[in-house]
Every structure is written in structure tokens, then in C-alpha cells.
Tab-separated table of C-alpha atoms and ligand atoms in Angstrom:
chain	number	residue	atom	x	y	z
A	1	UNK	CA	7.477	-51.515	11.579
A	2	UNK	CA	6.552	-54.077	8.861
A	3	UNK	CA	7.653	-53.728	5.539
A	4	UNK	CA	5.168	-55.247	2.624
A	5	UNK	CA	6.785	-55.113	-1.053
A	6	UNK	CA	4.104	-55.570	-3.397
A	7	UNK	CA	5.236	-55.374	-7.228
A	8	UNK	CA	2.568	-53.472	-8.949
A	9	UNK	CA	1.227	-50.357	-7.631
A	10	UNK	CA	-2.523	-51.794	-8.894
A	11	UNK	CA	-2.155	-54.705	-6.529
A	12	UNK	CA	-0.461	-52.726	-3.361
A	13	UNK	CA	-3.775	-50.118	-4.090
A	14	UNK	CA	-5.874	-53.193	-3.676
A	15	UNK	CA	-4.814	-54.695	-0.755
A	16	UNK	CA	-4.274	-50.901	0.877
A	17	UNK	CA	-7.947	-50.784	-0.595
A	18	UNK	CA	-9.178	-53.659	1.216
A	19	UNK	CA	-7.203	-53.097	4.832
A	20	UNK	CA	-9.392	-49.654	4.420
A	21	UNK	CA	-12.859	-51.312	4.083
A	22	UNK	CA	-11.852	-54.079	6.406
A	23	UNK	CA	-11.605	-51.382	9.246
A	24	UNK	CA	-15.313	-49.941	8.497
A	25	UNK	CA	-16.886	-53.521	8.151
A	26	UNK	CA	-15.274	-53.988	11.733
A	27	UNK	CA	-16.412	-50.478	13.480
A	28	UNK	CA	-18.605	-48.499	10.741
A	29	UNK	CA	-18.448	-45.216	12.492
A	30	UNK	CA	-14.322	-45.667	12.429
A	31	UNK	CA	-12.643	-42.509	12.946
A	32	UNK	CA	-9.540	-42.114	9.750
A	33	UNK	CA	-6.995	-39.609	8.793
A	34	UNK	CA	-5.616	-39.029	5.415
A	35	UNK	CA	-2.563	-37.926	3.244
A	36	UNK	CA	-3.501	-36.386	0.448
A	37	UNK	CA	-0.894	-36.663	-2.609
A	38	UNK	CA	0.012	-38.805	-5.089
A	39	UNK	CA	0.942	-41.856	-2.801
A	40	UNK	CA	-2.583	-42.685	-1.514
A	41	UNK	CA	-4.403	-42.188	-4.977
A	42	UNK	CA	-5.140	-45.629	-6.203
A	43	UNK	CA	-5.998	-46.709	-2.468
A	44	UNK	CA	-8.817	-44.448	-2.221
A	45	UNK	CA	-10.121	-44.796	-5.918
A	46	UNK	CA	-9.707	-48.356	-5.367
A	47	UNK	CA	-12.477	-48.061	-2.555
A	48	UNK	CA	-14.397	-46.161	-4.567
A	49	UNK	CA	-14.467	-49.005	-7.182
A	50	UNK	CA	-14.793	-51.563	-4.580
A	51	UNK	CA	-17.984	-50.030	-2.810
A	52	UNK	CA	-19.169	-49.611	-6.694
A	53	UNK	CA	-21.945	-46.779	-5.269
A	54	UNK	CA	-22.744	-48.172	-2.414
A	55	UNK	CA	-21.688	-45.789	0.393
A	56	UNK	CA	-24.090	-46.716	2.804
A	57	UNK	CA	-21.476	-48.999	4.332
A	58	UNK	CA	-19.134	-45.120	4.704
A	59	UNK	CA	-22.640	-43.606	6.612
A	60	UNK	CA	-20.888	-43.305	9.571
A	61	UNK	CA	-17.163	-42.739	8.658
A	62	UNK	CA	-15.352	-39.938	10.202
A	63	UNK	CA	-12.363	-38.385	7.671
A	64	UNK	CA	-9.927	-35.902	8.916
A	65	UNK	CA	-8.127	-34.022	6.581
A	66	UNK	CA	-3.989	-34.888	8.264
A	67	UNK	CA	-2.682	-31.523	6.471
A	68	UNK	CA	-2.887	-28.756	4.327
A	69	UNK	CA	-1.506	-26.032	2.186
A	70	UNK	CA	-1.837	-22.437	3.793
A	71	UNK	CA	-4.328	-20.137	1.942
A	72	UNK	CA	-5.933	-23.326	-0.376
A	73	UNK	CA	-9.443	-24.147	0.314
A	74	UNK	CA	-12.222	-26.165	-1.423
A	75	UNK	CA	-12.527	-23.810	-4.417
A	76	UNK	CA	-8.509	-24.356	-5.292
A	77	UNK	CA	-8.172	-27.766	-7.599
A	78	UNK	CA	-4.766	-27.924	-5.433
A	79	UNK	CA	-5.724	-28.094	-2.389
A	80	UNK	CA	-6.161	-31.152	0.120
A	81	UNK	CA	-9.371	-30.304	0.667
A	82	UNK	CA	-10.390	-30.925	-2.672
A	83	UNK	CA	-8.281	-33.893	-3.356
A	84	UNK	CA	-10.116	-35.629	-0.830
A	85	UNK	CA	-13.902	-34.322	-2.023
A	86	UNK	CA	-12.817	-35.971	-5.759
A	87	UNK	CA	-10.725	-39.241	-4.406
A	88	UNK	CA	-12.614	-39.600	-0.725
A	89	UNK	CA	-15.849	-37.614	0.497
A	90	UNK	CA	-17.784	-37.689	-2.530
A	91	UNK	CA	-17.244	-41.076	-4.174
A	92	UNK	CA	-17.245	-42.732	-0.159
A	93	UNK	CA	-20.490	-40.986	0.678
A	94	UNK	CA	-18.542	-39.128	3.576
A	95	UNK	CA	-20.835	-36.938	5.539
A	96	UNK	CA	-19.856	-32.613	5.264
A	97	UNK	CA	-20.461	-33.751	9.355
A	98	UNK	CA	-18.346	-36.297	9.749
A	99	UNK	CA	-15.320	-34.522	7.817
A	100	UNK	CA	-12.943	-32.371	9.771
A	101	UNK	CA	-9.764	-30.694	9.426
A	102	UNK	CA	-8.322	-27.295	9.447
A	103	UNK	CA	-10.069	-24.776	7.006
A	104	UNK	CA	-6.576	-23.309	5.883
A	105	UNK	CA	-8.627	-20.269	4.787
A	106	UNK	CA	-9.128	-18.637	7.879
A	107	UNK	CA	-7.204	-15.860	8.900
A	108	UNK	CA	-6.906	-17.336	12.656
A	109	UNK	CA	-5.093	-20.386	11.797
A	110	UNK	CA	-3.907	-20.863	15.567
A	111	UNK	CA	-7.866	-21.023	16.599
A	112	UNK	CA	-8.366	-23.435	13.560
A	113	UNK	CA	-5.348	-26.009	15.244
A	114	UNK	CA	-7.292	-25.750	18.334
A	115	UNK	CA	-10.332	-26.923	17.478
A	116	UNK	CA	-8.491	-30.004	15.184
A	117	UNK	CA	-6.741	-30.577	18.365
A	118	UNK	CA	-10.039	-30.464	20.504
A	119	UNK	CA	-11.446	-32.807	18.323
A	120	UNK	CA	-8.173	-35.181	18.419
A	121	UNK	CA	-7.969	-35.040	22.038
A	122	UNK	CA	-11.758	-36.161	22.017
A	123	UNK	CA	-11.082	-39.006	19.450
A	124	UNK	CA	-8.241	-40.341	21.542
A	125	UNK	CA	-7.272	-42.714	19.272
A	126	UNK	CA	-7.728	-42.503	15.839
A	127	UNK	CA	-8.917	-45.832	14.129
A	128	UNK	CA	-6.249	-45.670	10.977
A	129	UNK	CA	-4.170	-42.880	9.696
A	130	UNK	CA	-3.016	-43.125	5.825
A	131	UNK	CA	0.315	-41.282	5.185
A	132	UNK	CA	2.770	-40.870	2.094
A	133	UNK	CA	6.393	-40.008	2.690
A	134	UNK	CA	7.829	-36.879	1.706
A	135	UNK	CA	11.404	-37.211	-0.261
A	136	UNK	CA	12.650	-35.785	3.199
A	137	UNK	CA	11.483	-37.809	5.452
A	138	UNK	CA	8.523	-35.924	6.516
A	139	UNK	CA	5.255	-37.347	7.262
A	140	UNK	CA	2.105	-34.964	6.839
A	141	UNK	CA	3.998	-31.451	7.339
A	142	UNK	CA	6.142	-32.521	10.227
A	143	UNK	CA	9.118	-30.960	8.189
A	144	UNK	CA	12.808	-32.301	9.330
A	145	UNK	CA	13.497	-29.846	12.332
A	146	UNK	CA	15.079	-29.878	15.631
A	147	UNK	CA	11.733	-30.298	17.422
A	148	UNK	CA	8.590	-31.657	15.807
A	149	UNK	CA	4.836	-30.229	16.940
A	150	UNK	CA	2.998	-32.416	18.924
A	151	UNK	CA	-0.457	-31.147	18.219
A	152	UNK	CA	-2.376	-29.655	15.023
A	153	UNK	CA	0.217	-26.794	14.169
A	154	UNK	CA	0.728	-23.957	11.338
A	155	UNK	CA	4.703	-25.122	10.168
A	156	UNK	CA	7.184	-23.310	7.883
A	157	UNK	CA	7.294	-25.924	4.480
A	158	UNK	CA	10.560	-27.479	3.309
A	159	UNK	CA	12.169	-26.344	0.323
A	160	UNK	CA	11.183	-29.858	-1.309
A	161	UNK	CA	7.934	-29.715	-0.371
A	162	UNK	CA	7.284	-26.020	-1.068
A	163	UNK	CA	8.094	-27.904	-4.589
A	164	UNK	CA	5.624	-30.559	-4.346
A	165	UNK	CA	3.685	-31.512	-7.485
A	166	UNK	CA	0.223	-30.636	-5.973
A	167	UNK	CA	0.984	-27.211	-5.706
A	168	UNK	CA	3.023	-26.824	-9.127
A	169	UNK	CA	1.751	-23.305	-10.912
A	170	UNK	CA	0.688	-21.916	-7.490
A	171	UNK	CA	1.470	-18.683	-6.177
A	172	UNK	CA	4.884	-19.560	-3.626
A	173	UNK	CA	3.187	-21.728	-0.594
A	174	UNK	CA	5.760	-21.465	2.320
A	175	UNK	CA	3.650	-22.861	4.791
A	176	UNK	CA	1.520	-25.903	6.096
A	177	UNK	CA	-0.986	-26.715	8.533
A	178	UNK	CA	-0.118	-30.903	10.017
A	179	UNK	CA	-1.413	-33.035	12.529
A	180	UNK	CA	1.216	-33.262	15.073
A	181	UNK	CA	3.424	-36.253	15.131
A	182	UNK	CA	1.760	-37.369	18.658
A	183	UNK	CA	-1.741	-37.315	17.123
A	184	UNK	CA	-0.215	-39.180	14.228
A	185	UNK	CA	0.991	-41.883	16.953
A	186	UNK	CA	-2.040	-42.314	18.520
A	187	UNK	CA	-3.378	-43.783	15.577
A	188	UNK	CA	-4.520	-47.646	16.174
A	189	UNK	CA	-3.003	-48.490	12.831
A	190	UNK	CA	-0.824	-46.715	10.747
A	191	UNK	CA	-0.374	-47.280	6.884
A	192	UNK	CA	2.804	-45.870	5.013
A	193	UNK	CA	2.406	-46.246	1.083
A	194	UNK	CA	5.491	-45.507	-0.678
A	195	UNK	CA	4.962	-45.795	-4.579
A	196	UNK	CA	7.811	-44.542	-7.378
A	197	UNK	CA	11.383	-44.303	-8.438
A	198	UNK	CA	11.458	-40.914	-6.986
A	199	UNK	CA	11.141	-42.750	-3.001
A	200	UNK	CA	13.689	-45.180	-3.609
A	201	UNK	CA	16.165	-43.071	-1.259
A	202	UNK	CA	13.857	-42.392	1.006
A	203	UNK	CA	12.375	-45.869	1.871
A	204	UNK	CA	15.881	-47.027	1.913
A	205	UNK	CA	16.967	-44.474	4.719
A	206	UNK	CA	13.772	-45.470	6.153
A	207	UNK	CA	14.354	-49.322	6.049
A	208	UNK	CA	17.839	-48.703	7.203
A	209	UNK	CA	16.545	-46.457	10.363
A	210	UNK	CA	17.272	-47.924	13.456
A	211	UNK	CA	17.592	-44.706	15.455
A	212	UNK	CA	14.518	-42.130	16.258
A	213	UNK	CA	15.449	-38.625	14.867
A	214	UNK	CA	13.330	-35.263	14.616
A	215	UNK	CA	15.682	-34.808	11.882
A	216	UNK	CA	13.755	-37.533	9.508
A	217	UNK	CA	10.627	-37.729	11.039
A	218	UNK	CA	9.471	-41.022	9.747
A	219	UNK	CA	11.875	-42.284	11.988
A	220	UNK	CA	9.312	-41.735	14.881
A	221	UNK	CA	7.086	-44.084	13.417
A	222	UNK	CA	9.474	-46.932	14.420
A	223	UNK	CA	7.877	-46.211	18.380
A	224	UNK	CA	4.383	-47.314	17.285
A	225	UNK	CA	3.549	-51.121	17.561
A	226	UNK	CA	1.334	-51.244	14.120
A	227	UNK	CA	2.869	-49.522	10.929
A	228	UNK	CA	2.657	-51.434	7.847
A	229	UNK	CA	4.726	-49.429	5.023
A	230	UNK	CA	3.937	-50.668	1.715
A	231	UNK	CA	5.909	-50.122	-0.960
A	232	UNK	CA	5.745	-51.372	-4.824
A	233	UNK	CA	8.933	-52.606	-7.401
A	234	UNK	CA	9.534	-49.115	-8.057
A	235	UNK	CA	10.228	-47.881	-4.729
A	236	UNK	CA	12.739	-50.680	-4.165
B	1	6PG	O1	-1.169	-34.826	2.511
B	1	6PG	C1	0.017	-34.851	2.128
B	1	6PG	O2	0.407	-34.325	1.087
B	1	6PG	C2	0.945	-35.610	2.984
B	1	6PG	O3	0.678	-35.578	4.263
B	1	6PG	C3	2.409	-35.532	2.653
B	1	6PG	O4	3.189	-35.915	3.741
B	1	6PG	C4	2.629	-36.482	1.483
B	1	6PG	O5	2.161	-37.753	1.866
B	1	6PG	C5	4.075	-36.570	1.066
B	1	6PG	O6	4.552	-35.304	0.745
B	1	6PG	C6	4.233	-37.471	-0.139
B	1	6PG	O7	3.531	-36.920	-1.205
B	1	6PG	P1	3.235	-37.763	-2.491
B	1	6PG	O8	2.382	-38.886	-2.058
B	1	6PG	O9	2.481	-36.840	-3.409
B	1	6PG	O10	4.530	-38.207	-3.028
């Protein structure tokens, strides 16, 4: 696992920015998942400022939506789905086609996980995955736990994340729907962006980590060959 300080959040955007279009100049139809939250923000608007309108680079992009909060859809501002139509889909030109991920709506959740997990099995390998850290360690909503899901699975939220900004004013949202932690792994490239005062603790355990633990699950990144976690001044 590399670690990349960059001071200013702008500039760690930028370069997060640029490792983002360098993958679609390389393979256009590249196949990406993504974090929503407040971690990846800059990144994607970033993009958006760097393809300045022209999307017809993203044509052929595939986005897939790593996780989401049970019972939020497109019409709720909170939901994943939404952050990534205002910060992704619509200002990258993203094909509705070429965007998948669970529809957290549906009242047969376990059929929705399937078909994310047909689709992952398909892909293989996953050209880049984007994730933020969660205070606890988690990475999409592969909560701290004695065993983590392998595949696309519905999971009971920690307490810290059940008090997660995005879903501030909600009704109470005690459960998530993650990529599993192997379809995280099969990613070609992994990017961790850790931005804030608030991750200090956590990129420290993280930097510190030299053992694999279900128990902070961003531990497990340490068995892939190509995570880059980039973190800015405040984080340190
Ligand atoms: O889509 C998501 O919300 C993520 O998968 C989740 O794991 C997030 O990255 C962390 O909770 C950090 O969230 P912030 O970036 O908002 O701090």
C-alpha cells in the first residue's frame, strides 16, 4: 500500500482527478466503482472541470454505484444514487446503460445483490475502484465484524455510520447495501482518499496496520498489490 501526502485537498483532488481520466484515455470503455461521500467530492468535480463539457471521452465508461443506503433512491437528495447523478453521471456524460448498482428501493434486496454480483462476476476485474474510509475502518459498508461479505450484500450499519453526514435529518437508516470486500479486491487499482481532521485516527491506525483484520476492514486492502491512499495536511 502506498501512501501519497499531498497538502491541499485542491491539489490531492487534482492529481486523484487526473489518475481518473488517465485510466479512460488508456481503455475508454473502463469499467469503475465509486464511494460516494464527502471524501471523493473534489475528485469527481475536478473531472468534471477538467473534461470542461466534453464527455464524449466518458461515452463508454461503465460506473457502479460501490454502496448504498437502504430505502434511498434517486428521488432522495441523500442518497448515493443521487450523489453520483450531481458529482458523476450527469456532468461525465455517463450512460443510464452503462451505470449499475443496487436499486436500494426494491423490496427484494437479496435479488438486487445478485444481479450486482452477476454483473461483477462478469466484469472480473474492475478497472479502478474509488473508496473513502469510514472513521471505523470500514470501506464501502463492509462494517467492522467478525466475518466480512464477499459478494454484493444487504449489511446491518455501524453506529458511526448510521451517523454519517449524508444521511443527517433522515428517518433512522440501520442498514446498507456494499460491494463485498472480494469484489473490492479484484479491482486493478484501488484509490483510498482520506481528506480532514476528523480521519486523522483512522489513517494513523491504517498507516500503522501491519496485520489483516475483519475487525478494521481497511486492513484487507494491505493484500492487494496497487492501493494508493491519498491523504491531505489535515488528515496527518
Ligand atoms: O459510498 C460511501 O459512502 C462509502 O463507501 C463509505 O465507505 C465512505 O467512503 C466512508 O464512510 C467515508 O465517508 P466520507 O467520505 O463522507 O467521510
Amino acid at each position: 500500500m502506498k501512501f501519497i501526502c499531498i497538502e491541499s485537498e485542491h491539489t490531492l483532488a487534482d492529481k486523484a482527478a487526473g489518475e481518473i481520466i488517465g485510466i479512460v484515455n488508456a481503455k475508454p470503455d473502463a469499467f469503475i466503482m465509486l464511494a460516494s461521500g464527502q471524501s471523493p467530492t473534489l475528485a469527481y468535480d475536478c473531472v468534471s472541470k477538467k473534461l470542461n463539457g466534453d464527455t464524449a471521452r466518458f461515452a463508454s465508461v461503465k460506473v457502479h454505484k460501490l454502496d448504498e443506503w437502504e430505502g434511498l433512491g434517486l428521488s432522495d437528495p441523500q442518497s448515493c444514487d443521487s450523489y453520483l447523478m450531481k458529482h458523476v453521471l450527469q456532468p461525465w456524460g455517463i450512460k443510464t446503460a452503462n451505470y449499475s448498482g443496487i436499486n436500494a428501493l426494491s423490496s427484494n434486496l437479496q435479488q438486487e445483490c445478485d444481479k450486482a454480483n452477476a454483473l461483477l462476476n462478469d466484469i472480473i476485474n474492475p478497472d479502478l475502484c474509488i473508496l473513502g474510509i469510514g472513521l471505523n475502518g470500514h470501506i464501502g459498508f463492509n462494517e467492522p465484524a467478525d466475518a466480512l461479505p464477499a459478494q454484493t450484500a444487504v449489511v446491518k450499519l455501524a453506529d458511526s455510520s448510521m451517523k454519517h453526514p449524508m444521511i443527517e435529518g433522515t428517518a433512522p437508516i440501520t442498514r446498507g447495501i456494499t460491494t463485498g470486500i472480494a469484489q473490492i479486491l479484484m479491482s486493478k487499482k484501488i484509490i483510498v482518499i482520506v481528506t480532514g481532521k476528523n480521519k486523522q485516527a483512522v489513517l494513523k491506525r491504517l498507516m500503522e496496520t501491519t496485520q489483516v483484520s475483519t475487525q478494521f476492514p481497511a486492513s484487507l486492502l494491505l493484500t492487494h498489490p496497487d492501493v494508493t491512499v491519498m491523504y491531505d495536511a489535515q488528515a496527518k
